[in-house]
Coordinates of C-alpha atoms in Angstrom, one line a residue:
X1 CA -26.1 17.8 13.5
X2 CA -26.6 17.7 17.1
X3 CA -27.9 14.0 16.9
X4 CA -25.5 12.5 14.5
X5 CA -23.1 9.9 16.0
X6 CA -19.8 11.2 14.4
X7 CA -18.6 7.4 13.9
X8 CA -22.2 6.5 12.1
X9 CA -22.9 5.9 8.7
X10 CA -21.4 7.2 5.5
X11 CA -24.9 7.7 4.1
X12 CA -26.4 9.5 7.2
X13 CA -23.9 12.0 7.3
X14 CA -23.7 12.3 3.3
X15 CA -27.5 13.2 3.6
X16 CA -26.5 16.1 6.1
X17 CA -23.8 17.0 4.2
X18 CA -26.1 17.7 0.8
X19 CA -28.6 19.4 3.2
X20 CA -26.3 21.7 4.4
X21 CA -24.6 22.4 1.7
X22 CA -21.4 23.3 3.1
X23 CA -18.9 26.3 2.5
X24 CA -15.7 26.9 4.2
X25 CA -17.4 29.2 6.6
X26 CA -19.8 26.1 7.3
X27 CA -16.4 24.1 7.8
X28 CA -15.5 26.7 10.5
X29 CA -18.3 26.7 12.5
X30 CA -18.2 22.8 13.0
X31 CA -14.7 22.6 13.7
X32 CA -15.3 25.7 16.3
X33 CA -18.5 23.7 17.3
X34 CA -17.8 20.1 17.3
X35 CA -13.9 19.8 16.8
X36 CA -12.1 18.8 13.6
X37 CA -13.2 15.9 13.8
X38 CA -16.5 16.4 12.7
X39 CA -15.9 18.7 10.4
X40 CA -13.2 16.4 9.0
X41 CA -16.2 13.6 8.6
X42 CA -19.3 15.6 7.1
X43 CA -17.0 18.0 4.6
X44 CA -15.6 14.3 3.3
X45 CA -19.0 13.2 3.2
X46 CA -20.4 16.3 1.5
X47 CA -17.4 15.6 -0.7
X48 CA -18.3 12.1 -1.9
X49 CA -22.1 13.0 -2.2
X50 CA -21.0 16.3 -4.7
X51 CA -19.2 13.9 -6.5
X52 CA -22.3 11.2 -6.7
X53 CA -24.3 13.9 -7.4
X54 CA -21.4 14.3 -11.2
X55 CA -21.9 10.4 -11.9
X56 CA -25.7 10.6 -11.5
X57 CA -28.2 9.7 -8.3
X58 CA -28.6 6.3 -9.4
X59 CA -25.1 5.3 -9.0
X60 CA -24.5 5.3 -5.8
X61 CA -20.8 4.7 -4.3
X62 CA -20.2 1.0 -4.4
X63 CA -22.9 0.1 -7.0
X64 CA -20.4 -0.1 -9.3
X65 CA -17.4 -2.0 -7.9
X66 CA -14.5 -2.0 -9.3
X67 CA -13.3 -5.4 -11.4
X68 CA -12.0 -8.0 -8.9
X69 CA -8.1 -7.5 -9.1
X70 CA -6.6 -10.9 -10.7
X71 CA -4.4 -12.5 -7.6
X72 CA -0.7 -13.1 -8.4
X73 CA 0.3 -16.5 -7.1
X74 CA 3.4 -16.1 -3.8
X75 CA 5.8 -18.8 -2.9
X76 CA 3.1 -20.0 -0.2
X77 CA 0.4 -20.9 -2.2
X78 CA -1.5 -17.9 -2.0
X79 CA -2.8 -15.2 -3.9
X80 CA -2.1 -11.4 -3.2
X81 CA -4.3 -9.6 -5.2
X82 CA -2.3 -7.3 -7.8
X83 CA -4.3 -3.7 -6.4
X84 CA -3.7 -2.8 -3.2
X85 CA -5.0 0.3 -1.2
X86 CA -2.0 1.8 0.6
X87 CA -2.4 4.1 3.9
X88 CA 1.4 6.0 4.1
X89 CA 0.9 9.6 5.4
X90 CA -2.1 9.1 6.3
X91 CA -4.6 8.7 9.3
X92 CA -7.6 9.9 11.2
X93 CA -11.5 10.0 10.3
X94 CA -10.7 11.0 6.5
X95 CA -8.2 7.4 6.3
X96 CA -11.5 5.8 7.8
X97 CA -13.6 7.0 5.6
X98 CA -11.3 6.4 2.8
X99 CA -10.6 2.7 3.3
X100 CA -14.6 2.0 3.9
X101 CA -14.9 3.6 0.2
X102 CA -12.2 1.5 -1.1
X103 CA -14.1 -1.7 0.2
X104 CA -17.3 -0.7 -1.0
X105 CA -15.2 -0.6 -4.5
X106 CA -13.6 -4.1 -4.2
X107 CA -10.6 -3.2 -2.8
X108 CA -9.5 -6.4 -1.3
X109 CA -5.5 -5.5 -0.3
X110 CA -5.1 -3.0 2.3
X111 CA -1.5 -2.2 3.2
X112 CA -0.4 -0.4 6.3
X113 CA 2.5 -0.2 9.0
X114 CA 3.6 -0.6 12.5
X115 CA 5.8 2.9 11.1
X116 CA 2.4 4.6 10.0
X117 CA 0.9 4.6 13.2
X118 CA -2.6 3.8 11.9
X119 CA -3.3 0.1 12.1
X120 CA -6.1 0.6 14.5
X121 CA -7.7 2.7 12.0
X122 CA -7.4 -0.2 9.6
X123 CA -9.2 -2.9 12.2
X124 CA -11.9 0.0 13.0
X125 CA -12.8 0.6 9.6
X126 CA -12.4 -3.5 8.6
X127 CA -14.8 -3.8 11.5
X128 CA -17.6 -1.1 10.1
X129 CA -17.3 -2.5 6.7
X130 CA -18.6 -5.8 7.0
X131 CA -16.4 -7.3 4.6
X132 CA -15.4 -10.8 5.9
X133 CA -11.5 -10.6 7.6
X134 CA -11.0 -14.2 5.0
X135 CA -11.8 -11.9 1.9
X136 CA -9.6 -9.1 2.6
X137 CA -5.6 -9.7 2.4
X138 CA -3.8 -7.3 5.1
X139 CA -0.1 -6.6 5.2
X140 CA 1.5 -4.7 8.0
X141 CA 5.4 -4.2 8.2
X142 CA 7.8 -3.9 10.5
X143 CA 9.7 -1.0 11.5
X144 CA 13.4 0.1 11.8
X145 CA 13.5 0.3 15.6
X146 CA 11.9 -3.2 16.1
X147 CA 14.5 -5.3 14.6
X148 CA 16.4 -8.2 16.7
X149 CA 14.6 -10.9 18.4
X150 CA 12.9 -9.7 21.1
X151 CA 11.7 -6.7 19.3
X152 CA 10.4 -8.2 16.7
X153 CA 8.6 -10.9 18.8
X154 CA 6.8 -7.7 20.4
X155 CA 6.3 -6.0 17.1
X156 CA 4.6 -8.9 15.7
X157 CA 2.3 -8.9 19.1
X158 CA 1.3 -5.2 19.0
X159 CA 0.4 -4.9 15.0
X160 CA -1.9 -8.3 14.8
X161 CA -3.7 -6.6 18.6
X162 CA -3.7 -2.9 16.8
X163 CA -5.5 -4.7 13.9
X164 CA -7.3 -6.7 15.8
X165 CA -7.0 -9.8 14.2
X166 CA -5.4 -13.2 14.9
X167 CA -2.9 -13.7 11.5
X168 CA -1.6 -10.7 9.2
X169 CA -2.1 -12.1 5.4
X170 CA 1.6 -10.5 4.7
X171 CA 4.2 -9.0 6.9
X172 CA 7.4 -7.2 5.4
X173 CA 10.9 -5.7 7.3
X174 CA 9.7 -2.5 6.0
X175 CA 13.9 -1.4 5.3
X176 CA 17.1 -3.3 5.7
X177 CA 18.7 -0.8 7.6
X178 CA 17.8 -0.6 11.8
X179 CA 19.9 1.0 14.6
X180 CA 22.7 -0.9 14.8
X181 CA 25.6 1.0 15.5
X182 CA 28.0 -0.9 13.2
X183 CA 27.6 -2.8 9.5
X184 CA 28.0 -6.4 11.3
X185 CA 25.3 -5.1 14.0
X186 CA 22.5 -4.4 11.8
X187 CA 23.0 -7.5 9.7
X188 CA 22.9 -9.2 12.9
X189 CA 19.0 -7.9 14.0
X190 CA 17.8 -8.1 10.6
X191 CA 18.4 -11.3 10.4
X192 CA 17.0 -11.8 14.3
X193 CA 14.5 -10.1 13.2
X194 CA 13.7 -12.2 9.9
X195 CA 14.4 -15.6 11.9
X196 CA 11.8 -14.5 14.0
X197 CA 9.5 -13.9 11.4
X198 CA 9.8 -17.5 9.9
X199 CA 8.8 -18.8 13.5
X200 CA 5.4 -16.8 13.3
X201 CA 4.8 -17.6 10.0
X202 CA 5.3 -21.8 10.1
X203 CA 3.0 -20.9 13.5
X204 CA 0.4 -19.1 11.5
X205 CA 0.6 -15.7 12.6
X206 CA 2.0 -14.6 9.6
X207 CA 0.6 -16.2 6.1
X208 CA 3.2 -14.8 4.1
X209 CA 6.4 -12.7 4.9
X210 CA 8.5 -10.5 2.9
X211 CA 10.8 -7.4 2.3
X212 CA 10.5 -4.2 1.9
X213 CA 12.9 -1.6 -0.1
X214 CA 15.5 -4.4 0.0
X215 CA 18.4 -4.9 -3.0
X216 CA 19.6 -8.4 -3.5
X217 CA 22.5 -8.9 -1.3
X218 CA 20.1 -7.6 1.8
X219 CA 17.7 -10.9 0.8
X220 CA 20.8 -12.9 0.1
X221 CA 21.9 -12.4 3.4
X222 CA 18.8 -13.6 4.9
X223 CA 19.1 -16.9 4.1
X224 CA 22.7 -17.3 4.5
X225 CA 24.8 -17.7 7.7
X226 CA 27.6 -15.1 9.1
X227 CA 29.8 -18.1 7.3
X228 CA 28.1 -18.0 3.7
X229 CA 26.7 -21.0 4.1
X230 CA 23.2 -21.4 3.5
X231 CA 20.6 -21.5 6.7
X232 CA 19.1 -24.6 7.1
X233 CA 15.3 -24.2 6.2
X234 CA 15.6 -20.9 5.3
X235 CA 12.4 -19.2 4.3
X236 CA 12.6 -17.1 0.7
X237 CA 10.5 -13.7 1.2
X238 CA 7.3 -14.2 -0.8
X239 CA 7.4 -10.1 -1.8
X240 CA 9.6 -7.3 -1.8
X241 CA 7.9 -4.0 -1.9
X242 CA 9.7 -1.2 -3.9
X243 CA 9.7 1.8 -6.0
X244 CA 9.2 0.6 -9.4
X245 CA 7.4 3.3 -11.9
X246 CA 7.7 4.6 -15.3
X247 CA 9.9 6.6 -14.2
X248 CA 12.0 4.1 -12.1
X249 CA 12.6 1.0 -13.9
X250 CA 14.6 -1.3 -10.8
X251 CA 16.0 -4.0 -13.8
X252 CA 18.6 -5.7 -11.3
X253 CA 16.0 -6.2 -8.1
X254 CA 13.0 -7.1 -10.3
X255 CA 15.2 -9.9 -12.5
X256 CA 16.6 -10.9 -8.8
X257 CA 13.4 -11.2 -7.7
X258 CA 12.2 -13.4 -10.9
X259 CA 14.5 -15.7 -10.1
X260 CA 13.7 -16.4 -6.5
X261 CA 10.3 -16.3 -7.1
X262 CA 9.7 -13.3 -4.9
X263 CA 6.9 -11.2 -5.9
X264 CA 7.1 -7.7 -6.3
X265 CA 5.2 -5.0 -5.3
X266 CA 5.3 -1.6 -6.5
X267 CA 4.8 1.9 -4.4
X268 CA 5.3 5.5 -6.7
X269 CA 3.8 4.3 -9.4
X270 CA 1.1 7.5 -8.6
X271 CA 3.1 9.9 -6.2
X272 CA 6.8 9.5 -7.8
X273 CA 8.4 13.2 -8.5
X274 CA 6.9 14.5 -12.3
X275 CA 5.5 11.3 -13.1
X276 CA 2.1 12.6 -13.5
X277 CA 2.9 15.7 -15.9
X278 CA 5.6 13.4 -18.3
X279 CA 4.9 14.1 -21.6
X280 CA 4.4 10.6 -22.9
X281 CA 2.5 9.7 -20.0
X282 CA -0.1 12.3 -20.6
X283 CA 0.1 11.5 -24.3
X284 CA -1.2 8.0 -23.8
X285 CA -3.6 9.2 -21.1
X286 CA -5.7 11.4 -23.7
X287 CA -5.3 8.5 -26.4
X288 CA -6.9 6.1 -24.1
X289 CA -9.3 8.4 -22.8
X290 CA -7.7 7.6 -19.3
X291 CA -6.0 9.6 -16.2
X292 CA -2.0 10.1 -16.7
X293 CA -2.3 7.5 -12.9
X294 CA -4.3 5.1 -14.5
X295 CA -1.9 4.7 -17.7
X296 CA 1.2 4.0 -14.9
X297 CA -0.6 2.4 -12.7
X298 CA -1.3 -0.2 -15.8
X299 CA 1.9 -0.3 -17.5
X300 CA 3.3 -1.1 -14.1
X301 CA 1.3 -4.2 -13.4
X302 CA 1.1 -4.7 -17.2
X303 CA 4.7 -4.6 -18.0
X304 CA 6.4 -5.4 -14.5
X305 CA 4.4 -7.8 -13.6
X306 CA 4.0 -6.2 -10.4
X307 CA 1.2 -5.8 -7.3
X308 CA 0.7 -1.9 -7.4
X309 CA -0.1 0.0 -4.3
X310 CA -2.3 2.8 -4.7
X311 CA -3.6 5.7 -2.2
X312 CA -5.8 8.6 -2.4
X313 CA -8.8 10.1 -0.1
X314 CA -10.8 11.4 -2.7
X315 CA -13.5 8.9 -3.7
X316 CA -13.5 9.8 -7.4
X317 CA -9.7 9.1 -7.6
X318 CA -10.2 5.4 -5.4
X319 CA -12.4 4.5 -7.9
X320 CA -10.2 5.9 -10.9
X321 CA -7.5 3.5 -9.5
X322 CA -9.9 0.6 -9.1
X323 CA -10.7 1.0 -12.8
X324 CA -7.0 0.0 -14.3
X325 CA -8.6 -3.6 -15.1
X326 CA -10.6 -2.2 -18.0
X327 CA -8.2 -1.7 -20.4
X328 CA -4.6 -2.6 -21.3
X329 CA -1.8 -1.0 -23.4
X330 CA -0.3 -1.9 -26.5
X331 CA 3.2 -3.3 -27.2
X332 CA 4.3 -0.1 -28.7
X333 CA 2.5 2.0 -25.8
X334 CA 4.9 -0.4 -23.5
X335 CA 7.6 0.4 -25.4
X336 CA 7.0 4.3 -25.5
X337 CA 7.2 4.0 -21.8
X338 CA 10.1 2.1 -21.4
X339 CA 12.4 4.8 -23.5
X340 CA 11.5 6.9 -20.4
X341 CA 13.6 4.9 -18.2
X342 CA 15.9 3.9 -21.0
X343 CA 19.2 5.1 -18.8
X344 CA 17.0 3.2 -15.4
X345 CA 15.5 6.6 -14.0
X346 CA 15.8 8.0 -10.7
X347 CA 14.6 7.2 -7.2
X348 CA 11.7 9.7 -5.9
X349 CA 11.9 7.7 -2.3
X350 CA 13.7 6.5 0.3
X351 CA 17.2 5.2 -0.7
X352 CA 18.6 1.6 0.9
X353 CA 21.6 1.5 -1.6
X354 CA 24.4 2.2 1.0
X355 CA 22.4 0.0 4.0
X356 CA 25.4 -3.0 4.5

């Protein structure tokens, strides 16, 4: 242990990991030893190898990656791929290690935020994966107490040094609502705030540029004028990232959406309140021979049309997600899901609906 560098190799510490075979007393003396960080990195490592060790020595983590996720076409002419590995709540050597799994799996999306306070960790482990920055799509967001002009401008500056990268493939408001001490006030910097964003993306900073946990009348008022009128060149968002699930069905933004051409991307879809353990979710699940996730996960990109964001730290679950490619549902599994959500369903998240 002495001799391991503690930012080296997956494999070499895996190796130490399986030699040591560690216990939470083993877990102890590291942390007392070396710090938490160490311990953090070989019991992750010992982790993944236990869990090679279940799907067999010859299939090692990566050999096997997961189906290219389809790309759904944006307003710019791009592609987004339709997976994306998302990093809320979470940070430090275990999201490192996370995010070089997901690449080894063919995760191509990676999602993070000036608010998460881990887009260094996102450049570092880009930057140890060796995946070209032209094959991976990045989105970063910006945060609540960054909007107006000059904020924004420095926002914008601060995420693509943190991530160490010259252009961000998509970059979101990541709420309508800022600190602007009256309704006309905070209309006012988000829409500095979005102006601004349209100047870095015809310069190229930004590929794309979107919304996050916006309704309709908070994009409408992007591209109109204090007046009602409609801005001159006015950019359309190309996403709006939300929290669409089975149990969450968000008819009014999604058909808004449809009709503006905005893409959009769905968070919850894993992590919204009793999704997991709902009856007809779990039904499904053991008729399909799938995990309750992977059956919402798929009926959300299946039946909404939607990019789903996924996150998890546990290698078996990161492939698990990867796998929602290799199968599909049925019109009447579709429609078994959708009398969930028959009355709309209930928010899990964070709540916009009274943002002016």
């Amino acid at each position: 242990l002495f001799s391991i560098p503690l930012r080296g190799s997956l494999c070499c510490l895996k190796e130490v990991a399986c030699k040591a075979l560690l216990d939470a007393h083993s877990v102890q003396w590291l942390n007392d030893a070396f710090g938490r960080r160490a311990a953090v990195i070989v019991s992750a490592a010992a982790a993944l190898a236990a869990w090679q060790k279940c799907r067999g020595a010859d299939k090692p983590i990566g050999s096997e990656p997961a189906l290219a996720a389809p790309g759904i076409l944006l307003n710019t002419g791009a592609r987004i791929p339709s997976l994306g590995f998302g990093t809320y709540l979470a940070d430090g050597d275990e999201l490192h290690e996370a995010l070089l799994v997901a690449m080894s799996l063919g995760y191509r999306h990676l999602d993070s935020a000036q608010g998460y306070l881990n887009e260094n960790i996102l450049a570092s482990a880009i930057a140890e994966s060796g995946v070209p920055r032209d094959a991976l799509f990045v989105t970063t967001k910006l945060w609540c107490d960054s909007h107006g002009t000059a904020a924004t401008r420095r926002a914008i500056s601060q995420s693509l040094s943190r991530l160490q990268t010259g252009f961000v493939d998509l970059y979101l408001i990541h709420a309508p609502d800022n600190q602007g001490e009256s309704d006309s006030e905070i209309q006012r910097l988000r829409l500095e705030s979005w102006m601004v964003m349209e100047e870095a993306y015809r310069a190229g900073k930004l590929r794309a540029i979107g919304v996050s946990n916006f309704e309709p009348r908070h994009i409408e008022a992007l591209l109109h004028n204090a007046d009602g009128s409609l801005r001159a060149n006015a950019v359309v968002p190309a996403v709006n990232q939300i929290e669409l699930h089975p149990h969450f069905d968000q008819r009014t933004t999604r058909d808004y959406c449809a009709r503006m051409g905005i893409v959009v991307e769905a968070y919850g879809a894993v992590g919204a309140d009793g999704l997991l353990q709902d009856v007809t979710i779990n039904r499904l699940a053991l008729e399909h021979g799938k995990t309750p996730a992977q059956i919402s996960l798929r009926y959300t990109l299946q039946r909404r049309g939607a990019v789903v964001l996924v996150k998890s730290l546990t290698p078996q679950r990161i492939e698990e997600n990867a796998r929602i490619f290799e199968f599909s549902l049925s019109d009447a599994d579709c429609a078994a899901i959708d009398a969930i959500v028959a009355n709309g369903g209930e928010r899990s998240y964070w709540d916009n609906s009274d943002v002016p």
